[in-house]
mmCIF file of C-alpha atoms in Angstrom:
data_model
loop_
_atom_site.group_PDB
_atom_site.id
_atom_site.type_symbol
_atom_site.label_atom_id
_atom_site.label_comp_id
_atom_site.label_asym_id
_atom_site.label_seq_id
_atom_site.Cartn_x
_atom_site.Cartn_y
_atom_site.Cartn_z
ATOM 1 C CA MET I 17 96.949 -16.627 -81.397
ATOM 2 C CA ALA I 18 96.570 -19.253 -83.705
ATOM 3 C CA ALA I 19 97.430 -23.224 -82.520
ATOM 4 C CA SER I 20 100.516 -24.125 -85.025
ATOM 5 C CA CYS I 21 102.123 -26.964 -86.228
ATOM 6 C CA ASP I 22 105.396 -27.178 -88.568
ATOM 7 C CA LEU I 23 102.729 -26.984 -91.593
ATOM 8 C CA VAL I 24 100.325 -24.936 -90.647
ATOM 9 C CA ASP I 25 98.172 -22.124 -88.553
ATOM 10 C CA VAL I 26 95.041 -23.167 -86.753
ATOM 11 C CA ASP I 27 92.522 -20.425 -86.364
ATOM 12 C CA PRO I 28 91.183 -20.305 -83.723
ATOM 13 C CA PRO I 29 93.009 -22.597 -81.289
ATOM 14 C CA GLU I 30 89.803 -23.012 -79.584
ATOM 15 C CA LEU I 31 85.984 -23.369 -81.095
ATOM 16 C CA GLN I 32 83.715 -21.063 -79.623
ATOM 17 C CA PHE I 33 80.148 -21.181 -80.007
ATOM 18 C CA PRO I 34 77.528 -18.164 -78.714
ATOM 19 C CA PHE I 35 75.109 -21.377 -77.502
ATOM 20 C CA GLU I 36 71.812 -21.159 -78.257
ATOM 21 C CA LEU I 37 68.521 -23.764 -77.876
ATOM 22 C CA ASP I 38 66.913 -24.568 -81.010
ATOM 23 C CA LYS I 39 69.600 -23.181 -83.633
ATOM 24 C CA GLN I 40 72.380 -24.216 -85.256
ATOM 25 C CA ILE I 41 75.842 -22.517 -84.737
ATOM 26 C CA SER I 42 78.570 -22.150 -87.321
ATOM 27 C CA CYS I 43 82.043 -21.431 -86.292
ATOM 28 C CA PRO I 44 84.633 -20.706 -88.999
ATOM 29 C CA LEU I 45 88.312 -22.293 -89.272
ATOM 30 C CA ARG I 46 91.550 -20.880 -90.974
ATOM 31 C CA ILE I 47 94.436 -23.012 -92.164
ATOM 32 C CA ALA I 48 97.494 -21.389 -93.529
ATOM 33 C CA ASN I 49 100.006 -23.298 -94.734
ATOM 34 C CA LYS I 50 103.336 -21.980 -94.163
ATOM 35 C CA THR I 51 105.478 -23.709 -96.183
ATOM 36 C CA GLU I 52 106.148 -24.069 -99.768
ATOM 37 C CA ARG I 53 104.635 -26.811 -100.206
ATOM 38 C CA THR I 54 101.576 -28.589 -100.964
ATOM 39 C CA VAL I 55 99.613 -29.313 -97.631
ATOM 40 C CA ALA I 56 96.575 -31.564 -97.159
ATOM 41 C CA PHE I 57 94.664 -31.745 -94.013
ATOM 42 C CA LYS I 58 91.807 -33.127 -92.823
ATOM 43 C CA VAL I 59 89.464 -31.968 -89.582
ATOM 44 C CA LYS I 60 87.890 -34.925 -87.059
ATOM 45 C CA THR I 61 85.611 -34.596 -83.845
ATOM 46 C CA THR I 62 84.899 -36.601 -81.064
ATOM 47 C CA SER I 63 81.165 -35.758 -81.296
ATOM 48 C CA PRO I 64 80.814 -36.393 -85.749
ATOM 49 C CA LYS I 65 77.135 -36.488 -85.252
ATOM 50 C CA LYS I 66 76.890 -33.151 -83.098
ATOM 51 C CA TYR I 67 78.800 -31.445 -85.600
ATOM 52 C CA CYS I 68 78.914 -30.713 -89.525
ATOM 53 C CA VAL I 69 82.469 -29.296 -90.860
ATOM 54 C CA ARG I 70 82.156 -28.492 -94.516
ATOM 55 C CA PRO I 71 84.542 -28.755 -96.007
ATOM 56 C CA ASN I 72 85.943 -31.755 -93.705
ATOM 57 C CA ASN I 73 89.401 -31.587 -95.671
ATOM 58 C CA GLY I 74 90.963 -29.883 -98.531
ATOM 59 C CA VAL I 75 94.204 -28.949 -100.018
ATOM 60 C CA VAL I 76 96.133 -25.819 -99.048
ATOM 61 C CA ARG I 77 98.283 -24.801 -101.678
ATOM 62 C CA PRO I 78 102.153 -22.486 -100.540
ATOM 63 C CA ARG I 79 101.556 -19.629 -98.276
ATOM 64 C CA SER I 80 97.946 -19.498 -98.787
ATOM 65 C CA ALA I 81 95.246 -20.755 -96.400
ATOM 66 C CA SER I 82 91.738 -22.653 -96.742
ATOM 67 C CA VAL I 83 88.639 -22.315 -94.675
ATOM 68 C CA VAL I 84 86.395 -24.399 -92.931
ATOM 69 C CA VAL I 85 83.312 -24.668 -91.193
ATOM 70 C CA VAL I 86 82.676 -26.038 -88.759
ATOM 71 C CA THR I 87 78.298 -26.021 -88.060
ATOM 72 C CA MET I 88 77.281 -27.419 -84.428
ATOM 73 C CA GLN I 89 73.276 -29.016 -85.058
ATOM 74 C CA ALA I 90 70.208 -27.378 -83.468
ATOM 75 C CA GLN I 91 70.226 -28.564 -79.259
ATOM 76 C CA ILE I 92 67.555 -29.160 -77.310
ATOM 77 C CA VAL I 93 68.493 -29.531 -74.144
ATOM 78 C CA ALA I 94 71.741 -26.983 -72.556
ATOM 79 C CA PRO I 95 74.541 -29.212 -70.551
ATOM 80 C CA PRO I 96 75.201 -27.886 -67.048
ATOM 81 C CA ASP I 97 77.056 -24.261 -66.547
ATOM 82 C CA LEU I 98 77.555 -24.674 -70.504
ATOM 83 C CA GLN I 99 80.088 -26.582 -70.089
ATOM 84 C CA CYS I 100 81.360 -29.278 -73.618
ATOM 85 C CA LYS I 101 84.145 -31.851 -73.131
ATOM 86 C CA ASP I 102 84.380 -32.272 -77.497
ATOM 87 C CA LYS I 103 86.867 -31.857 -79.190
ATOM 88 C CA PHE I 104 88.181 -31.041 -82.612
ATOM 89 C CA LEU I 105 91.315 -32.749 -84.407
ATOM 90 C CA VAL I 106 93.304 -31.515 -87.644
ATOM 91 C CA GLN I 107 95.446 -33.385 -89.674
ATOM 92 C CA SER I 108 97.934 -32.260 -92.372
ATOM 93 C CA VAL I 109 100.732 -33.866 -94.574
ATOM 94 C CA VAL I 110 102.733 -32.324 -96.815
ATOM 95 C CA VAL I 111 101.219 -34.383 -100.525
ATOM 96 C CA ASP I 112 102.604 -33.885 -104.611
ATOM 97 C CA ASP I 113 101.723 -30.350 -105.525
ATOM 98 C CA GLY I 114 99.245 -31.260 -108.268
ATOM 99 C CA LEU I 115 97.321 -32.999 -106.030
ATOM 100 C CA SER I 116 93.765 -31.844 -105.334
ATOM 101 C CA ALA I 117 91.131 -32.471 -102.807
ATOM 102 C CA LYS I 118 88.983 -35.164 -104.685
ATOM 103 C CA ASP I 119 91.844 -36.746 -104.715
ATOM 104 C CA ILE I 120 92.282 -37.263 -100.798
ATOM 105 C CA THR I 121 92.406 -40.412 -98.714
ATOM 106 C CA SER I 122 92.375 -41.492 -95.638
ATOM 107 C CA GLN I 123 95.979 -43.737 -95.811
ATOM 108 C CA MET I 124 97.652 -40.434 -96.443
ATOM 109 C CA PHE I 125 96.891 -39.664 -92.761
ATOM 110 C CA LEU I 126 97.874 -43.059 -91.440
ATOM 111 C CA ARG I 127 101.322 -42.379 -89.528
ATOM 112 C CA ASP I 128 103.947 -44.609 -90.287
ATOM 113 C CA GLU I 129 108.114 -43.863 -90.845
ATOM 114 C CA ASN I 130 107.569 -42.359 -94.304
ATOM 115 C CA ASN I 131 104.713 -40.258 -93.809
ATOM 116 C CA MET I 132 104.844 -37.511 -91.520
ATOM 117 C CA VAL I 133 100.900 -36.112 -89.969
ATOM 118 C CA GLU I 134 100.980 -33.315 -87.802
ATOM 119 C CA GLU I 135 98.183 -32.641 -85.871
ATOM 120 C CA VAL I 136 96.113 -29.171 -83.867
ATOM 121 C CA LYS I 137 94.024 -30.459 -81.371
ATOM 122 C CA LEU I 138 90.909 -28.153 -80.165
ATOM 123 C CA LYS I 139 88.697 -27.844 -77.771
ATOM 124 C CA VAL I 140 85.094 -26.809 -77.470
ATOM 125 C CA SER I 141 83.522 -24.220 -75.728
ATOM 126 C CA TYR I 142 80.237 -22.805 -75.243
ATOM 127 C CA VAL I 143 79.673 -18.697 -74.764
ATOM 128 C CA MET I 144 76.502 -16.662 -73.597
ATOM 129 C CA PRO I 145 75.159 -15.136 -77.217
ATOM 130 C CA PRO I 146 75.730 -11.649 -77.343
ATOM 131 C CA GLU I 147 72.854 -9.646 -76.275
ATOM 132 C CA PRO I 148 70.922 -7.570 -78.461
ATOM 133 C CA ALA I 149 72.021 -4.027 -78.872
ATOM 134 C CA MET I 150 68.842 -1.254 -77.415
ATOM 135 C CA GLU I 151 67.459 0.286 -80.512
ATOM 136 C CA ILE I 152 65.616 3.461 -80.646
ATOM 137 C CA ALA I 153 62.259 3.754 -82.340
ATOM 138 C CA GLU I 154 62.120 6.063 -85.010
ATOM 139 C CA GLU I 155 58.727 7.768 -84.937
ATOM 140 C CA SER I 156 57.873 6.099 -87.628
ATOM 141 C CA ASP I 157 58.414 2.602 -85.737
ATOM 142 C CA ILE I 158 55.714 4.082 -82.544
ATOM 143 C CA PRO I 159 53.035 3.028 -83.562
ATOM 144 C CA LYS I 160 54.103 -0.179 -84.813
ATOM 145 C CA ARG I 161 56.114 -1.384 -81.884
ATOM 146 C CA ILE I 162 53.354 -0.100 -79.425
ATOM 147 C CA LEU I 163 49.819 -0.505 -80.678
ATOM 148 C CA VAL I 164 51.097 -3.991 -83.190
ATOM 149 C CA PRO I 165 51.584 -6.098 -80.013
ATOM 150 C CA MET I 166 48.637 -4.437 -78.375
ATOM 151 C CA GLN I 167 46.115 -5.654 -80.784
ATOM 152 C CA ARG I 168 47.575 -8.911 -81.144
ATOM 153 C CA ILE I 169 46.631 -9.497 -76.804
ATOM 154 C CA LEU I 170 43.405 -8.223 -77.620
ATOM 155 C CA ASP I 171 42.685 -10.630 -80.700
ATOM 156 C CA ASN I 172 43.974 -14.018 -78.241
ATOM 157 C CA GLY I 173 41.587 -12.490 -75.887
ATOM 158 C CA ARG I 174 38.019 -12.044 -77.481
ATOM 159 C CA SER I 175 37.654 -15.318 -78.789
ATOM 160 C CA GLY I 176 34.044 -15.545 -78.181
ATOM 161 C CA SER I 177 33.465 -11.823 -77.232
ATOM 162 C CA GLU I 178 31.818 -10.230 -79.883
ATOM 163 C CA LEU I 179 28.449 -9.361 -78.052
ATOM 164 C CA SER I 180 25.387 -7.855 -79.379
ATOM 165 C CA SER I 181 23.477 -7.720 -76.056
ATOM 166 C CA GLY I 182 23.405 -5.544 -73.236
ATOM 167 C CA ASN I 183 25.275 -2.521 -72.841
ATOM 168 C CA VAL I 184 29.141 -3.445 -73.159
ATOM 169 C CA SER I 185 30.993 -2.632 -76.176
ATOM 170 C CA LEU I 186 34.454 -4.385 -76.283
ATOM 171 C CA ARG I 187 34.965 -2.725 -79.508
ATOM 172 C CA SER I 188 35.330 0.172 -78.022
ATOM 173 C CA ALA I 189 37.861 -1.002 -75.406
ATOM 174 C CA GLU I 190 39.800 -2.044 -78.373
ATOM 175 C CA MET I 191 40.087 0.549 -79.884
ATOM 176 C CA GLY I 192 40.932 2.657 -77.186
ATOM 177 C CA THR I 193 37.790 4.514 -76.917
ATOM 178 C CA GLU I 194 37.508 4.878 -73.378
ATOM 179 C CA LEU I 195 37.959 7.322 -71.490
ATOM 180 C CA GLY I 196 40.953 6.332 -69.126
ATOM 181 C CA SER I 197 41.438 2.925 -71.007
ATOM 182 C CA PRO I 198 45.049 1.942 -71.347
ATOM 183 C CA LEU I 199 44.993 1.709 -74.590
ATOM 184 C CA GLY I 200 43.283 5.126 -74.872
ATOM 185 C CA ARG I 201 46.799 6.452 -73.311
ATOM 186 C CA PHE I 202 48.518 4.634 -75.717
ATOM 187 C CA VAL I 203 47.109 6.723 -78.758
ATOM 188 C CA ARG I 204 47.315 10.159 -77.054
ATOM 189 C CA ASN I 205 51.053 9.229 -76.275
ATOM 190 C CA GLU I 206 51.752 8.894 -80.230
ATOM 191 C CA ASP I 207 50.650 12.311 -80.923
ATOM 192 C CA MET I 208 52.385 13.296 -77.848
ATOM 193 C CA LEU I 209 55.601 11.478 -79.258
ATOM 194 C CA LYS I 210 55.203 12.964 -82.811
ATOM 195 C CA THR I 211 56.710 16.446 -80.844
ATOM 196 C CA ALA I 212 58.425 15.494 -77.991
ATOM 197 C CA SER I 213 61.692 15.091 -78.131
ATOM 198 C CA PRO I 214 64.470 12.145 -78.878
ATOM 199 C CA VAL I 215 65.380 12.029 -74.860
ATOM 200 C CA VAL I 216 61.892 11.605 -74.435
ATOM 201 C CA GLU I 217 61.337 8.809 -76.900
ATOM 202 C CA THR I 218 64.556 6.798 -75.459
ATOM 203 C CA ARG I 219 62.913 6.825 -72.340
ATOM 204 C CA VAL I 220 59.361 5.493 -73.233
ATOM 205 C CA HIS I 221 61.110 2.729 -75.091
ATOM 206 C CA ALA I 222 63.473 1.879 -72.001
ATOM 207 C CA GLY I 223 60.825 1.267 -69.859
ATOM 208 C CA PRO I 224 59.576 -2.283 -70.790
ATOM 209 C CA ASP I 225 58.031 -2.646 -67.061
ATOM 210 C CA GLU I 226 55.687 -0.098 -67.495
ATOM 211 C CA GLN I 227 54.257 -0.899 -70.844
ATOM 212 C CA TYR I 228 53.836 -4.036 -69.625
ATOM 213 C CA LEU I 229 51.707 -2.984 -66.952
ATOM 214 C CA GLU I 230 49.746 -1.087 -69.045
ATOM 215 C CA LEU I 231 48.843 -4.459 -71.263
ATOM 216 C CA SER I 232 48.035 -6.343 -67.695
ATOM 217 C CA ALA I 233 45.797 -3.776 -67.116
ATOM 218 C CA LEU I 234 43.932 -3.555 -69.918
ATOM 219 C CA VAL I 235 43.585 -7.165 -70.485
ATOM 220 C CA ALA I 236 42.477 -7.442 -67.060
ATOM 221 C CA LYS I 237 39.637 -5.186 -68.142
ATOM 222 C CA LEU I 238 38.376 -6.641 -71.092
ATOM 223 C CA THR I 239 38.204 -9.439 -69.086
ATOM 224 C CA GLU I 240 36.288 -8.388 -66.237
ATOM 225 C CA GLU I 241 33.977 -6.550 -69.268
ATOM 226 C CA LYS I 242 33.865 -10.085 -70.920
ATOM 227 C CA LYS I 243 32.416 -11.527 -67.833
ATOM 228 C CA SER I 244 30.264 -8.362 -66.974
ATOM 229 C CA ALA I 245 28.935 -9.449 -70.951
ATOM 230 C CA LEU I 246 28.236 -12.763 -70.232
ATOM 231 C CA GLU I 247 26.084 -12.243 -66.649
ATOM 232 C CA GLN I 248 24.031 -9.780 -68.511
ATOM 233 C CA ASN I 249 23.142 -12.534 -71.198
ATOM 234 C CA ARG I 250 22.680 -14.844 -68.804
ATOM 235 C CA LYS I 251 20.405 -12.706 -66.427
ATOM 236 C CA LEU I 252 18.117 -11.840 -70.134
ATOM 237 C CA ARG I 253 17.789 -15.448 -71.514
ATOM 238 C CA GLU I 254 16.640 -16.241 -67.469
ATOM 239 C CA GLU I 255 14.214 -13.498 -67.637
ATOM 240 C CA LEU I 256 13.270 -14.092 -71.277
ATOM 241 C CA GLU I 257 12.410 -17.702 -70.263
ATOM 242 C CA LEU I 258 10.540 -16.576 -67.392
ATOM 243 C CA ALA I 259 8.258 -14.520 -69.741
ATOM 244 C CA ARG I 260 7.986 -17.350 -72.035
ATOM 245 C CA ARG I 261 6.654 -19.599 -69.204
ATOM 246 C CA GLN I 262 4.481 -16.984 -68.293
ATOM 247 C CA ALA I 263 2.523 -16.398 -71.617
ATOM 248 C CA SER I 264 2.528 -19.736 -71.542
ATOM 249 C CA GLN I 265 0.193 -19.905 -68.055
ATOM 250 C CA HIS I 266 -1.545 -16.969 -69.328
ATOM 251 C CA GLN I 267 -2.423 -19.184 -72.805
ATOM 252 C CA GLY I 268 -3.584 -22.182 -70.964
ATOM 253 C CA GLY I 269 -5.532 -20.562 -68.590
ATOM 254 C CA PHE I 270 -7.569 -18.474 -70.868
ATOM 255 C CA SER I 271 -8.250 -21.071 -72.620
ATOM 256 C CA LEU I 272 -9.928 -23.373 -69.333
ATOM 257 C CA ALA I 273 -11.731 -20.755 -68.401
ATOM 258 C CA PHE I 274 -13.426 -20.278 -71.922
ATOM 259 C CA VAL I 275 -14.198 -24.026 -71.854
ATOM 260 C CA LEU I 276 -15.544 -23.568 -68.234
ATOM 261 C CA VAL I 277 -17.908 -21.189 -69.346
ATOM 262 C CA ILE I 278 -19.391 -22.428 -72.423
ATOM 263 C CA GLY I 279 -20.116 -25.754 -70.498
ATOM 264 C CA LEU I 280 -21.834 -23.586 -67.985
ATOM 265 C CA LEU I 281 -24.368 -22.563 -70.200
ATOM 266 C CA SER I 282 -24.639 -25.254 -71.960
ATOM 267 C CA ILE I 283 -25.830 -26.887 -69.256
ATOM 268 C CA ILE I 284 -28.267 -24.107 -68.070
ATOM 269 C CA LEU I 285 -29.604 -23.893 -71.939
ATOM 270 C CA GLY I 286 -30.627 -27.431 -71.964
ATOM 271 C CA CYS I 287 -31.886 -27.275 -68.233
ATOM 272 C CA LEU I 288 -34.150 -24.380 -69.933
ATOM 273 C CA VAL I 289 -34.710 -26.149 -72.822
ATOM 274 C CA LYS I 290 -36.104 -29.314 -70.691
ATOM 275 C CA LYS I 291 -38.346 -26.829 -69.155
#
């Protein structure tokens, strides 16, 4: 039921905002003129920095209505238990018939013996936002709803894992070609869903926990493969470094033996020449 005075009806009688953090929320306010006279109105609030009212004043012709939009600025902190103490005040007064909105002044809403100003007080309340209805995906949406989130997770988790050495290939896991991989099961499920009934399709999309477990298993598998590949690369580097050292020692030993043999031959030749 609309809040009412002798001049106007204000609807709704309480401003309700579906509260969400970091989001501007608007609530329409309808001001209806019940009289045969022109009525000017003005909207005030106890928290002018928190709310934006457009227009915050105006003129309503006889037996007509005007709509005001109240917008709550984006909030970064939720109030305890969604409790709100903010209030709005709608003032109305009879004015000359030829008056327009740009002619409205604050003095028109000052009460005195010759100026009857009526007021309607409105409370503000916060309510929980409505939950979105569960949508049943069409067949054409199945690859996008399943494979695209999977690819995004893979892209985020494979930084630095494009390894060219060893026997581990993450690309095959990304494409779901490894036997028994979760993504491979998703790809096979896509073919199965093309011929499945709508009931089966609904059950697949109504089980986010199962999909979450599949995603977690795939991420864990890729992480383990990445660790294994890095370990293999480390071992290969150690073996290569060891081979280099052995080759260097072998080359050094050969040169020293050659020098000793030459020296020994030189001494023998010297002795023979002296004799």
